[in-house]
PDB file of C-alpha atoms and ligand atoms in Angstrom:
ATOM      1  CA  MET A   1     -15.756 -15.936   4.157  1.00  0.00           C
ATOM      2  CA  ARG A   2     -14.637 -16.374   0.554  1.00  0.00           C
ATOM      3  CA  VAL A   3     -10.943 -16.418  -0.224  1.00  0.00           C
ATOM      4  CA  LEU A   4      -8.996 -16.449  -3.484  1.00  0.00           C
ATOM      5  CA  VAL A   5      -5.558 -18.061  -3.329  1.00  0.00           C
ATOM      6  CA  VAL A   6      -3.226 -17.230  -6.231  1.00  0.00           C
ATOM      7  CA  GLU A   7      -0.173 -19.441  -5.892  1.00  0.00           C
ATOM      8  CA  ASP A   8       1.699 -21.423  -8.535  1.00  0.00           C
ATOM      9  CA  GLU A   9       3.356 -23.931  -6.195  1.00  0.00           C
ATOM     10  CA  LEU A  10       0.729 -26.645  -6.248  1.00  0.00           C
ATOM     11  CA  ALA A  11       1.588 -28.227  -2.895  1.00  0.00           C
ATOM     12  CA  MET A  12       1.636 -24.839  -1.183  1.00  0.00           C
ATOM     13  CA  ALA A  13      -1.646 -23.768  -2.796  1.00  0.00           C
ATOM     14  CA  ASP A  14      -3.271 -27.026  -1.820  1.00  0.00           C
ATOM     15  CA  SER A  15      -2.086 -26.893   1.759  1.00  0.00           C
ATOM     16  CA  ILE A  16      -3.357 -23.305   2.158  1.00  0.00           C
ATOM     17  CA  ARG A  17      -6.669 -24.273   0.592  1.00  0.00           C
ATOM     18  CA  ARG A  18      -7.131 -27.234   2.915  1.00  0.00           C
ATOM     19  CA  GLY A  19      -6.179 -25.165   5.953  1.00  0.00           C
ATOM     20  CA  LEU A  20      -8.624 -22.390   5.134  1.00  0.00           C
ATOM     21  CA  GLU A  21     -11.400 -24.808   4.288  1.00  0.00           C
ATOM     22  CA  ALA A  22     -10.877 -26.473   7.655  1.00  0.00           C
ATOM     23  CA  GLU A  23     -11.601 -23.035   9.134  1.00  0.00           C
ATOM     24  CA  GLY A  24     -14.914 -23.011   7.297  1.00  0.00           C
ATOM     25  CA  MET A  25     -13.896 -20.676   4.498  1.00  0.00           C
ATOM     26  CA  ALA A  26     -14.808 -21.005   0.828  1.00  0.00           C
ATOM     27  CA  VAL A  27     -11.583 -21.142  -1.148  1.00  0.00           C
ATOM     28  CA  ASP A  28     -10.860 -20.706  -4.864  1.00  0.00           C
ATOM     29  CA  VAL A  29      -7.381 -21.370  -6.196  1.00  0.00           C
ATOM     30  CA  ALA A  30      -5.612 -19.979  -9.256  1.00  0.00           C
ATOM     31  CA  HIS A  31      -2.154 -21.183 -10.319  1.00  0.00           C
ATOM     32  CA  ASP A  32      -1.110 -18.209 -12.433  1.00  0.00           C
ATOM     33  CA  GLY A  33      -1.571 -14.439 -12.367  1.00  0.00           C
ATOM     34  CA  GLU A  34      -3.794 -14.242 -15.415  1.00  0.00           C
ATOM     35  CA  THR A  35      -6.316 -16.724 -14.024  1.00  0.00           C
ATOM     36  CA  GLY A  36      -6.097 -15.090 -10.610  1.00  0.00           C
ATOM     37  CA  LEU A  37      -6.845 -11.675 -12.064  1.00  0.00           C
ATOM     38  CA  TRP A  38      -9.768 -13.059 -14.033  1.00  0.00           C
ATOM     39  CA  MET A  39     -11.224 -14.761 -10.954  1.00  0.00           C
ATOM     40  CA  ALA A  40     -10.785 -11.655  -8.840  1.00  0.00           C
ATOM     41  CA  ARG A  41     -12.701  -9.656 -11.419  1.00  0.00           C
ATOM     42  CA  GLU A  42     -15.467 -12.220 -11.879  1.00  0.00           C
ATOM     43  CA  ASN A  43     -16.135 -13.063  -8.228  1.00  0.00           C
ATOM     44  CA  SER A  44     -16.458 -11.209  -4.989  1.00  0.00           C
ATOM     45  CA  TYR A  45     -13.887 -12.225  -2.378  1.00  0.00           C
ATOM     46  CA  ASP A  46     -13.346 -11.125   1.200  1.00  0.00           C
ATOM     47  CA  VAL A  47      -9.611 -11.405   0.779  1.00  0.00           C
ATOM     48  CA  ILE A  48      -7.040 -12.433  -1.835  1.00  0.00           C
ATOM     49  CA  LEU A  49      -3.820 -14.287  -0.978  1.00  0.00           C
ATOM     50  CA  LEU A  50      -1.435 -13.362  -3.750  1.00  0.00           C
ATOM     51  CA  ASP A  51       1.959 -14.864  -4.477  1.00  0.00           C
ATOM     52  CA  ILE A  52       4.444 -12.482  -6.138  1.00  0.00           C
ATOM     53  CA  MET A  53       6.401 -14.660  -8.553  1.00  0.00           C
ATOM     54  CA  LEU A  54       3.662 -16.121 -10.728  1.00  0.00           C
ATOM     55  CA  PRO A  55       3.477 -17.364 -14.321  1.00  0.00           C
ATOM     56  CA  LYS A  56       1.972 -15.007 -16.931  1.00  0.00           C
ATOM     57  CA  ILE A  57       1.308 -11.971 -14.711  1.00  0.00           C
ATOM     58  CA  ASN A  58       3.214 -11.382 -11.470  1.00  0.00           C
ATOM     59  CA  GLY A  59       1.507 -10.568  -8.197  1.00  0.00           C
ATOM     60  CA  TYR A  60       2.518  -6.909  -8.158  1.00  0.00           C
ATOM     61  CA  VAL A  61       0.877  -6.348 -11.528  1.00  0.00           C
ATOM     62  CA  VAL A  62      -2.233  -8.322 -10.563  1.00  0.00           C
ATOM     63  CA  CYS A  63      -2.673  -6.160  -7.465  1.00  0.00           C
ATOM     64  CA  LYS A  64      -1.975  -2.877  -9.243  1.00  0.00           C
ATOM     65  CA  THR A  65      -4.406  -3.802 -12.015  1.00  0.00           C
ATOM     66  CA  LEU A  66      -7.186  -4.552  -9.536  1.00  0.00           C
ATOM     67  CA  ARG A  67      -6.639  -1.248  -7.750  1.00  0.00           C
ATOM     68  CA  ASP A  68      -6.564   0.635 -11.047  1.00  0.00           C
ATOM     69  CA  GLU A  69      -9.932  -0.938 -11.750  1.00  0.00           C
ATOM     70  CA  GLU A  70     -11.151   0.240  -8.345  1.00  0.00           C
ATOM     71  CA  ASN A  71     -11.304  -3.269  -6.920  1.00  0.00           C
ATOM     72  CA  TRP A  72     -10.489  -2.798  -3.202  1.00  0.00           C
ATOM     73  CA  THR A  73     -10.596  -6.432  -2.092  1.00  0.00           C
ATOM     74  CA  PRO A  74      -7.949  -6.774   0.656  1.00  0.00           C
ATOM     75  CA  VAL A  75      -4.752  -8.315  -0.713  1.00  0.00           C
ATOM     76  CA  LEU A  76      -2.290 -10.270   1.419  1.00  0.00           C
ATOM     77  CA  MET A  77       0.950 -10.815  -0.498  1.00  0.00           C
ATOM     78  CA  LEU A  78       2.850 -14.084  -0.094  1.00  0.00           C
ATOM     79  CA  THR A  79       6.534 -13.607  -0.630  1.00  0.00           C
ATOM     80  CA  ALA A  80       8.948 -16.456  -1.240  1.00  0.00           C
ATOM     81  CA  LYS A  81      12.026 -15.235   0.532  1.00  0.00           C
ATOM     82  CA  GLN A  82      13.465 -12.446   2.554  1.00  0.00           C
ATOM     83  CA  GLY A  83      14.354  -9.621   0.228  1.00  0.00           C
ATOM     84  CA  GLU A  84      12.137 -10.640  -2.680  1.00  0.00           C
ATOM     85  CA  PHE A  85       9.413  -8.343  -1.478  1.00  0.00           C
ATOM     86  CA  ASP A  86      10.139  -4.665  -1.412  1.00  0.00           C
ATOM     87  CA  GLU A  87       7.745  -3.417   1.241  1.00  0.00           C
ATOM     88  CA  ALA A  88       7.459   0.095  -0.130  1.00  0.00           C
ATOM     89  CA  GLU A  89       6.966  -1.147  -3.672  1.00  0.00           C
ATOM     90  CA  GLY A  90       4.505  -3.852  -2.657  1.00  0.00           C
ATOM     91  CA  LEU A  91       2.349  -1.560  -0.582  1.00  0.00           C
ATOM     92  CA  ASP A  92       2.625   0.980  -3.378  1.00  0.00           C
ATOM     93  CA  THR A  93       0.828  -1.412  -5.715  1.00  0.00           C
ATOM     94  CA  GLY A  94      -2.064  -1.386  -3.270  1.00  0.00           C
ATOM     95  CA  ALA A  95      -1.354  -4.575  -1.310  1.00  0.00           C
ATOM     96  CA  ASP A  96      -2.605  -4.357   2.266  1.00  0.00           C
ATOM     97  CA  ASP A  97      -0.150  -6.656   4.031  1.00  0.00           C
ATOM     98  CA  TYR A  98       2.316  -9.436   3.340  1.00  0.00           C
ATOM     99  CA  VAL A  99       3.756 -12.588   4.901  1.00  0.00           C
ATOM    100  CA  THR A 100       7.116 -14.161   4.135  1.00  0.00           C
ATOM    101  CA  LYS A 101       7.389 -17.860   3.309  1.00  0.00           C
ATOM    102  CA  PRO A 102       7.802 -20.162   5.052  1.00  0.00           C
ATOM    103  CA  PHE A 103       5.038 -18.936   7.329  1.00  0.00           C
ATOM    104  CA  SER A 104       3.075 -20.823   9.920  1.00  0.00           C
ATOM    105  CA  PHE A 105      -0.547 -21.334   9.035  1.00  0.00           C
ATOM    106  CA  VAL A 106      -1.541 -19.745  12.346  1.00  0.00           C
ATOM    107  CA  VAL A 107       0.238 -16.531  11.361  1.00  0.00           C
ATOM    108  CA  LEU A 108      -1.333 -16.551   7.900  1.00  0.00           C
ATOM    109  CA  LEU A 109      -4.789 -17.009   9.381  1.00  0.00           C
ATOM    110  CA  ALA A 110      -4.279 -14.215  11.907  1.00  0.00           C
ATOM    111  CA  ARG A 111      -3.100 -11.745   9.223  1.00  0.00           C
ATOM    112  CA  LEU A 112      -5.949 -12.717   6.945  1.00  0.00           C
ATOM    113  CA  ARG A 113      -8.563 -12.239   9.652  1.00  0.00           C
ATOM    114  CA  ALA A 114      -7.027  -8.913  10.697  1.00  0.00           C
ATOM    115  CA  LEU A 115      -7.283  -7.671   7.105  1.00  0.00           C
ATOM    116  CA  VAL A 116     -10.901  -8.644   6.780  1.00  0.00           C
ATOM    117  CA  ARG A 117     -11.695  -7.000  10.124  1.00  0.00           C
ATOM    118  CA  ARG A 118     -10.043  -3.769   8.993  1.00  0.00           C
ATOM    119  CA  LYS A 119     -12.418  -3.662   6.047  1.00  0.00           C
ATOM    120  CA  VAL A 120      -9.702  -2.175   3.905  1.00  0.00           C
ATOM    121  CA  ALA A 121     -11.942  -2.950   0.975  1.00  0.00           C
ATOM    122  CA  GLU A 122     -13.615   0.370   1.564  1.00  0.00           C
ATOM    123  CA  ARG A 123     -11.990   3.025  -0.480  1.00  0.00           C
ATOM    124  CA  PRO A 124     -10.175   5.519   1.739  1.00  0.00           C
ATOM    125  CA  THR A 125     -11.179   9.143   1.433  1.00  0.00           C
ATOM    126  CA  VAL A 126      -9.357  11.323  -1.058  1.00  0.00           C
ATOM    127  CA  LEU A 127      -7.491  14.151   0.715  1.00  0.00           C
ATOM    128  CA  THR A 128      -7.771  17.641  -0.718  1.00  0.00           C
ATOM    129  CA  ILE A 129      -6.001  20.795   0.436  1.00  0.00           C
ATOM    130  CA  GLY A 130      -6.673  23.675  -1.940  1.00  0.00           C
ATOM    131  CA  ASP A 131      -5.943  22.201  -5.367  1.00  0.00           C
ATOM    132  CA  LEU A 132      -3.548  19.605  -3.963  1.00  0.00           C
ATOM    133  CA  VAL A 133      -5.121  16.154  -4.151  1.00  0.00           C
ATOM    134  CA  LEU A 134      -3.886  12.871  -2.695  1.00  0.00           C
ATOM    135  CA  ASP A 135      -5.734   9.602  -3.194  1.00  0.00           C
ATOM    136  CA  PRO A 136      -4.668   7.007  -0.590  1.00  0.00           C
ATOM    137  CA  ALA A 137      -6.373   4.217  -2.537  1.00  0.00           C
ATOM    138  CA  SER A 138      -4.873   4.720  -5.978  1.00  0.00           C
ATOM    139  CA  ARG A 139      -1.686   6.269  -4.519  1.00  0.00           C
ATOM    140  CA  GLU A 140      -1.989   9.243  -6.850  1.00  0.00           C
ATOM    141  CA  VAL A 141      -1.070  12.859  -6.229  1.00  0.00           C
ATOM    142  CA  ALA A 142      -2.113  15.835  -8.325  1.00  0.00           C
ATOM    143  CA  ARG A 143      -2.045  19.614  -8.255  1.00  0.00           C
ATOM    144  CA  GLY A 144      -5.271  20.620  -9.964  1.00  0.00           C
ATOM    145  CA  ASP A 145      -5.401  18.516 -13.122  1.00  0.00           C
ATOM    146  CA  VAL A 146      -1.652  17.916 -13.207  1.00  0.00           C
ATOM    147  CA  PRO A 147      -0.606  14.452 -11.988  1.00  0.00           C
ATOM    148  CA  ILE A 148       2.571  14.435  -9.899  1.00  0.00           C
ATOM    149  CA  ASP A 149       4.960  11.483  -9.661  1.00  0.00           C
ATOM    150  CA  VAL A 150       6.121  10.871  -6.104  1.00  0.00           C
ATOM    151  CA  THR A 151       8.029   8.011  -4.523  1.00  0.00           C
ATOM    152  CA  ALA A 152       6.431   5.769  -1.904  1.00  0.00           C
ATOM    153  CA  ARG A 153       8.179   7.641   0.936  1.00  0.00           C
ATOM    154  CA  GLU A 154       7.315  11.057  -0.438  1.00  0.00           C
ATOM    155  CA  PHE A 155       3.741   9.905  -0.732  1.00  0.00           C
ATOM    156  CA  SER A 156       3.657   8.794   2.902  1.00  0.00           C
ATOM    157  CA  ILE A 157       5.147  12.060   4.132  1.00  0.00           C
ATOM    158  CA  LEU A 158       2.694  14.106   2.106  1.00  0.00           C
ATOM    159  CA  GLU A 159      -0.206  11.989   3.312  1.00  0.00           C
ATOM    160  CA  HIS A 160       0.931  12.489   6.909  1.00  0.00           C
ATOM    161  CA  LEU A 161       1.027  16.273   6.431  1.00  0.00           C
ATOM    162  CA  MET A 162      -2.251  16.408   4.511  1.00  0.00           C
ATOM    163  CA  ARG A 163      -4.014  14.616   7.344  1.00  0.00           C
ATOM    164  CA  ARG A 164      -2.854  17.453   9.631  1.00  0.00           C
ATOM    165  CA  PRO A 165      -3.329  20.680   7.654  1.00  0.00           C
ATOM    166  CA  GLY A 166      -2.195  23.782   9.542  1.00  0.00           C
ATOM    167  CA  GLU A 167      -0.588  21.730  12.307  1.00  0.00           C
ATOM    168  CA  VAL A 168       3.113  21.873  13.032  1.00  0.00           C
ATOM    169  CA  VAL A 169       4.480  18.364  12.523  1.00  0.00           C
ATOM    170  CA  SER A 170       7.959  17.621  13.871  1.00  0.00           C
ATOM    171  CA  LYS A 171      10.586  15.787  11.863  1.00  0.00           C
ATOM    172  CA  THR A 172      10.628  13.119  14.563  1.00  0.00           C
ATOM    173  CA  ALA A 173       6.894  12.613  14.188  1.00  0.00           C
ATOM    174  CA  ILE A 174       7.324  12.207  10.437  1.00  0.00           C
ATOM    175  CA  LEU A 175      10.203   9.810  10.967  1.00  0.00           C
ATOM    176  CA  ASP A 176       8.096   7.724  13.349  1.00  0.00           C
ATOM    177  CA  ALA A 177       5.146   7.668  11.002  1.00  0.00           C
ATOM    178  CA  VAL A 178       6.906   6.968   7.741  1.00  0.00           C
ATOM    179  CA  TRP A 179      10.019   4.950   8.541  1.00  0.00           C
ATOM    180  CA  ASP A 180       9.895   1.624  10.303  1.00  0.00           C
ATOM    181  CA  LEU A 181      10.861   1.161  13.911  1.00  0.00           C
ATOM    182  CA  ASN A 182      14.253  -0.258  13.061  1.00  0.00           C
ATOM    183  CA  PHE A 183      15.356   2.887  11.291  1.00  0.00           C
ATOM    184  CA  ASP A 184      17.933   4.585  13.465  1.00  0.00           C
ATOM    185  CA  GLY A 185      19.113   7.300  11.094  1.00  0.00           C
ATOM    186  CA  ASP A 186      18.694  10.938  11.995  1.00  0.00           C
ATOM    187  CA  THR A 187      15.970  13.376  11.092  1.00  0.00           C
ATOM    188  CA  ASN A 188      18.050  14.946   8.297  1.00  0.00           C
ATOM    189  CA  ILE A 189      16.614  12.293   6.033  1.00  0.00           C
ATOM    190  CA  VAL A 190      13.199  13.914   6.507  1.00  0.00           C
ATOM    191  CA  GLU A 191      14.629  17.231   5.244  1.00  0.00           C
ATOM    192  CA  VAL A 192      15.912  15.504   2.136  1.00  0.00           C
ATOM    193  CA  TYR A 193      12.509  14.064   1.332  1.00  0.00           C
ATOM    194  CA  VAL A 194      10.604  17.244   2.144  1.00  0.00           C
ATOM    195  CA  SER A 195      12.947  19.179  -0.112  1.00  0.00           C
ATOM    196  CA  SER A 196      12.308  16.710  -2.900  1.00  0.00           C
ATOM    197  CA  LEU A 197       8.556  16.913  -2.322  1.00  0.00           C
ATOM    198  CA  ARG A 198       8.643  20.701  -2.570  1.00  0.00           C
ATOM    199  CA  LYS A 199      10.353  20.423  -5.950  1.00  0.00           C
ATOM    200  CA  LYS A 200       7.436  18.346  -7.133  1.00  0.00           C
ATOM    201  CA  ILE A 201       4.292  19.731  -5.520  1.00  0.00           C
ATOM    202  CA  ASP A 202       5.250  23.376  -4.943  1.00  0.00           C
ATOM    203  CA  ALA A 203       8.071  24.802  -7.050  1.00  0.00           C
ATOM    204  CA  PRO A 204       6.652  23.986 -10.505  1.00  0.00           C
ATOM    205  CA  PHE A 205       3.381  25.628  -9.495  1.00  0.00           C
ATOM    206  CA  GLY A 206       4.874  28.698  -7.794  1.00  0.00           C
ATOM    207  CA  ARG A 207       3.543  27.537  -4.413  1.00  0.00           C
ATOM    208  CA  LYS A 208       4.975  27.259  -0.924  1.00  0.00           C
ATOM    209  CA  SER A 209       2.497  24.915   0.668  1.00  0.00           C
ATOM    210  CA  ILE A 210       4.990  23.044   2.886  1.00  0.00           C
ATOM    211  CA  GLN A 211       6.255  25.651   5.318  1.00  0.00           C
ATOM    212  CA  THR A 212       9.280  25.232   7.561  1.00  0.00           C
ATOM    213  CA  VAL A 213       8.619  26.154  11.165  1.00  0.00           C
ATOM    214  CA  ARG A 214      12.085  26.872  12.466  1.00  0.00           C
ATOM    215  CA  GLY A 215      13.177  24.512  15.222  1.00  0.00           C
ATOM    216  CA  ALA A 216       9.779  22.814  15.249  1.00  0.00           C
ATOM    217  CA  GLY A 217       9.116  21.063  11.967  1.00  0.00           C
ATOM    218  CA  TYR A 218       6.805  21.526   9.002  1.00  0.00           C
ATOM    219  CA  ARG A 219       3.310  22.789   8.441  1.00  0.00           C
ATOM    220  CA  LEU A 220       1.137  22.285   5.426  1.00  0.00           C
ATOM    221  CA  ASN A 221      -0.574  25.543   4.576  1.00  0.00           C
ATOM    222  CA  PRO A 222      -4.277  24.694   4.842  1.00  0.00           C
ATOM    223  CA  GLY A 223      -5.269  27.557   2.512  1.00  0.00           C
ATOM    224  CA  PRO A 224      -5.387  27.577  -1.260  1.00  0.00           C
ATOM    225  CA  GLY A 225      -1.695  28.571  -1.457  1.00  0.00           C
TER     226      GLY A 225
HETATM  227 CA1  LIG B   1       5.527 -18.432  -6.972  1.00  0.00          CA
END
């Protein structure tokens, strides 16, 4: 297994490198984002450990750039402190998982191996319903040729619906799928986001693709409408 570690704290980078090498992995280290990006482009890695706050180019931008270039190497973000890493934003840049420092090496190794097992490097299938297109890999949405800007949560809700065309999906099911387990708000929040989604993917195009099923939830019209 070949791993790229992009981390500017030298002691931290060195300790990760030694730990991974002790597990029999081949490890390359970069100490800034620019070098890390260059190495990720030039070599083929099974996984990239990517710090966020880096000299020259930060980790978010490194990850987003790789994904924009259709490089799907699994990325595990390393975040310095609680709150530095915005989960929605980080995963929106195409990162696959993250760990918060200080982490135990055992945890890091487990997350890294899980990522490689998941083979997230394979590009996920683009979802298409009529002329509505959602690309889970690049996180892009479009209606025909028109790109649509959606937030990370709107994207997740739309993806959830597009994976179940024609099915009635309850607000609770959406809440469970899109919000984390600690969220204890009520399902009205789902209505707010669905309403906002409709203003982006339907209204400007004269469509009504997200239908309300009274008392049950929502259904994405599987037809061209
Ligand atoms: Ca750093």
